[in-house]
């Protein structure tokens, strides 16, 4: 039976910190981060993420596409991507009103640690980028949790 060797979590509640956070199309931004240290190449790393986001619907077609990533050692496009998932919604145009609609994206990812980083405290960053039409914001809550199993 696996043993939890290390556990790390970071939460940003809706309305807390800089939330809601408006997104700019094509710009990847840092949402939160955690640190984990694997002690063996036979360890298993598990990550969970949960992100609340919203779209302001106008009298037009709206097609936001959000890409959530876990990056290792930094949150710039040059840092390695460990995991990536995309969520999107399609709304018809001509709704005749303005409304805010909220969504939630959750994921789980498991992998073995990088053998060159055994015994090293490594930061893992949750990021988001946005493409498409519509006013999109990260409304929260935002959570990134990770654990090392041995």
Tab-separated table of C-alpha atoms in Angstrom:
chain	number	residue	atom	x	y	z
A	1	UNK	CA	0.000	0.000	0.000
A	2	UNK	CA	1.455	3.406	-0.963
A	3	UNK	CA	2.440	5.858	1.744
A	4	UNK	CA	2.001	9.619	1.431
A	5	UNK	CA	5.547	10.954	1.795
A	6	UNK	CA	4.763	14.608	1.165
A	7	UNK	CA	1.655	16.736	0.601
A	8	UNK	CA	1.345	20.353	-0.513
A	9	UNK	CA	-1.673	22.487	-1.363
A	10	UNK	CA	-2.412	26.098	-2.208
A	11	UNK	CA	-5.900	27.624	-2.306
A	12	UNK	CA	-7.105	31.011	-3.462
A	13	UNK	CA	-10.741	31.535	-2.537
A	14	UNK	CA	-13.232	33.339	-4.758
A	15	UNK	CA	-12.981	37.054	-4.001
A	16	UNK	CA	-9.586	36.554	-2.314
A	17	UNK	CA	-6.164	37.688	-3.458
A	18	UNK	CA	-6.423	39.134	-6.965
A	19	UNK	CA	-9.647	37.267	-7.847
A	20	UNK	CA	-11.547	37.799	-10.023
A	21	UNK	CA	-8.646	38.032	-12.472
A	22	UNK	CA	-9.454	39.158	-16.022
A	23	UNK	CA	-7.621	37.248	-18.761
A	24	UNK	CA	-5.941	38.683	-21.851
A	25	UNK	CA	-6.110	36.562	-24.968
A	26	UNK	CA	-2.832	34.743	-25.710
A	27	UNK	CA	-1.120	35.594	-22.404
A	28	UNK	CA	-0.207	32.735	-20.038
A	29	UNK	CA	-0.424	33.789	-16.398
A	30	UNK	CA	0.531	32.219	-13.070
A	31	UNK	CA	-2.408	31.270	-10.817
A	32	UNK	CA	-0.766	29.487	-7.870
A	33	UNK	CA	2.141	27.170	-6.994
A	34	UNK	CA	3.325	24.405	-4.668
A	35	UNK	CA	6.676	22.769	-3.816
A	36	UNK	CA	7.356	19.015	-3.694
A	37	UNK	CA	10.486	16.913	-3.108
A	38	UNK	CA	10.636	13.347	-4.436
A	39	UNK	CA	12.987	11.034	-2.534
A	40	UNK	CA	13.216	8.229	-5.114
A	41	UNK	CA	12.688	7.651	-8.829
A	42	UNK	CA	10.122	4.985	-7.829
A	43	UNK	CA	7.900	7.604	-6.132
A	44	UNK	CA	4.612	8.591	-7.742
A	45	UNK	CA	3.581	12.230	-7.983
A	46	UNK	CA	-0.110	13.120	-8.072
A	47	UNK	CA	-1.510	16.580	-8.806
A	48	UNK	CA	-5.082	17.833	-8.455
A	49	UNK	CA	-6.339	21.149	-9.738
A	50	UNK	CA	-9.607	23.012	-9.534
A	51	UNK	CA	-10.243	26.388	-11.157
A	52	UNK	CA	-13.413	28.478	-11.161
A	53	UNK	CA	-13.806	30.738	-14.193
A	54	UNK	CA	-16.504	32.920	-15.700
A	55	UNK	CA	-17.567	34.402	-19.017
A	56	UNK	CA	-19.533	37.581	-19.543
A	57	UNK	CA	-22.039	36.886	-22.305
A	58	UNK	CA	-22.831	39.774	-24.599
A	59	UNK	CA	-25.058	40.003	-27.648
A	60	UNK	CA	-22.513	38.047	-29.733
A	61	UNK	CA	-21.203	34.520	-30.176
A	62	UNK	CA	-18.752	33.625	-27.408
A	63	UNK	CA	-16.195	30.814	-27.713
A	64	UNK	CA	-13.589	30.974	-24.938
A	65	UNK	CA	-10.915	28.275	-24.746
A	66	UNK	CA	-8.811	28.101	-21.575
A	67	UNK	CA	-5.636	26.019	-21.339
A	68	UNK	CA	-4.487	25.085	-17.842
A	69	UNK	CA	-0.910	23.862	-17.360
A	70	UNK	CA	1.327	22.589	-14.594
A	71	UNK	CA	4.851	23.839	-15.249
A	72	UNK	CA	8.000	22.797	-13.425
A	73	UNK	CA	10.557	25.289	-12.015
A	74	UNK	CA	8.797	28.398	-13.329
A	75	UNK	CA	5.739	29.750	-15.089
A	76	UNK	CA	7.212	31.148	-18.299
A	77	UNK	CA	6.696	29.458	-21.699
A	78	UNK	CA	10.313	28.217	-21.557
A	79	UNK	CA	9.674	26.110	-18.408
A	80	UNK	CA	8.759	22.426	-18.881
A	81	UNK	CA	5.069	21.501	-19.077
A	82	UNK	CA	4.197	18.465	-16.933
A	83	UNK	CA	0.490	18.517	-17.700
A	84	UNK	CA	-1.926	20.432	-19.896
A	85	UNK	CA	-5.709	20.391	-20.333
A	86	UNK	CA	-8.132	22.613	-22.198
A	87	UNK	CA	-11.694	23.586	-21.358
A	88	UNK	CA	-14.063	25.573	-23.559
A	89	UNK	CA	-17.667	26.583	-24.012
A	90	UNK	CA	-19.662	27.709	-27.038
A	91	UNK	CA	-22.499	30.182	-26.693
A	92	UNK	CA	-24.795	31.338	-29.494
A	93	UNK	CA	-24.936	35.006	-30.427
A	94	UNK	CA	-27.912	37.373	-30.296
A	95	UNK	CA	-28.913	36.512	-26.757
A	96	UNK	CA	-30.173	40.048	-26.328
A	97	UNK	CA	-28.790	40.523	-22.824
A	98	UNK	CA	-25.623	40.564	-20.741
A	99	UNK	CA	-25.122	37.779	-18.209
A	100	UNK	CA	-22.228	36.320	-16.225
A	101	UNK	CA	-21.914	32.531	-16.465
A	102	UNK	CA	-19.611	30.519	-14.183
A	103	UNK	CA	-17.763	27.249	-14.855
A	104	UNK	CA	-15.377	24.938	-13.062
A	105	UNK	CA	-12.448	22.959	-14.477
A	106	UNK	CA	-10.927	20.109	-12.440
A	107	UNK	CA	-8.153	17.657	-13.247
A	108	UNK	CA	-5.960	14.900	-11.801
A	109	UNK	CA	-2.503	14.062	-13.148
A	110	UNK	CA	-0.066	11.331	-12.030
A	111	UNK	CA	3.540	10.794	-13.094
A	112	UNK	CA	6.941	9.644	-11.878
A	113	UNK	CA	9.443	12.301	-10.797
A	114	UNK	CA	12.270	13.551	-13.000
A	115	UNK	CA	15.258	11.365	-11.962
A	116	UNK	CA	17.605	14.377	-12.149
A	117	UNK	CA	15.544	16.159	-9.462
A	118	UNK	CA	15.446	13.458	-6.762
A	119	UNK	CA	16.040	15.059	-3.360
A	120	UNK	CA	15.524	18.579	-4.748
A	121	UNK	CA	12.626	20.814	-3.668
A	122	UNK	CA	10.882	21.629	-6.961
A	123	UNK	CA	8.255	24.329	-7.519
A	124	UNK	CA	5.206	23.447	-9.634
A	125	UNK	CA	3.132	26.267	-11.110
A	126	UNK	CA	-0.499	26.255	-12.221
A	127	UNK	CA	-0.974	28.597	-15.185
A	128	UNK	CA	-3.772	29.546	-17.571
A	129	UNK	CA	-3.911	30.993	-21.067
A	130	UNK	CA	-6.994	32.016	-23.012
A	131	UNK	CA	-7.944	32.132	-26.681
A	132	UNK	CA	-11.255	32.901	-28.340
A	133	UNK	CA	-14.010	35.462	-27.971
A	134	UNK	CA	-15.623	36.844	-24.844
A	135	UNK	CA	-14.665	38.524	-21.573
A	136	UNK	CA	-13.164	35.736	-19.459
A	137	UNK	CA	-12.001	35.886	-15.835
A	138	UNK	CA	-10.633	33.457	-13.267
A	139	UNK	CA	-13.280	33.909	-10.581
A	140	UNK	CA	-12.117	31.218	-8.177
A	141	UNK	CA	-11.687	29.264	-6.183
A	142	UNK	CA	-8.277	28.159	-7.489
A	143	UNK	CA	-6.552	25.111	-6.007
A	144	UNK	CA	-3.391	23.177	-6.797
A	145	UNK	CA	-2.612	20.150	-4.639
A	146	UNK	CA	0.226	17.666	-4.985
A	147	UNK	CA	1.540	14.654	-3.157
A	148	UNK	CA	4.463	12.271	-3.327
A	149	UNK	CA	3.625	8.590	-2.822
A	150	UNK	CA	6.223	5.973	-1.921
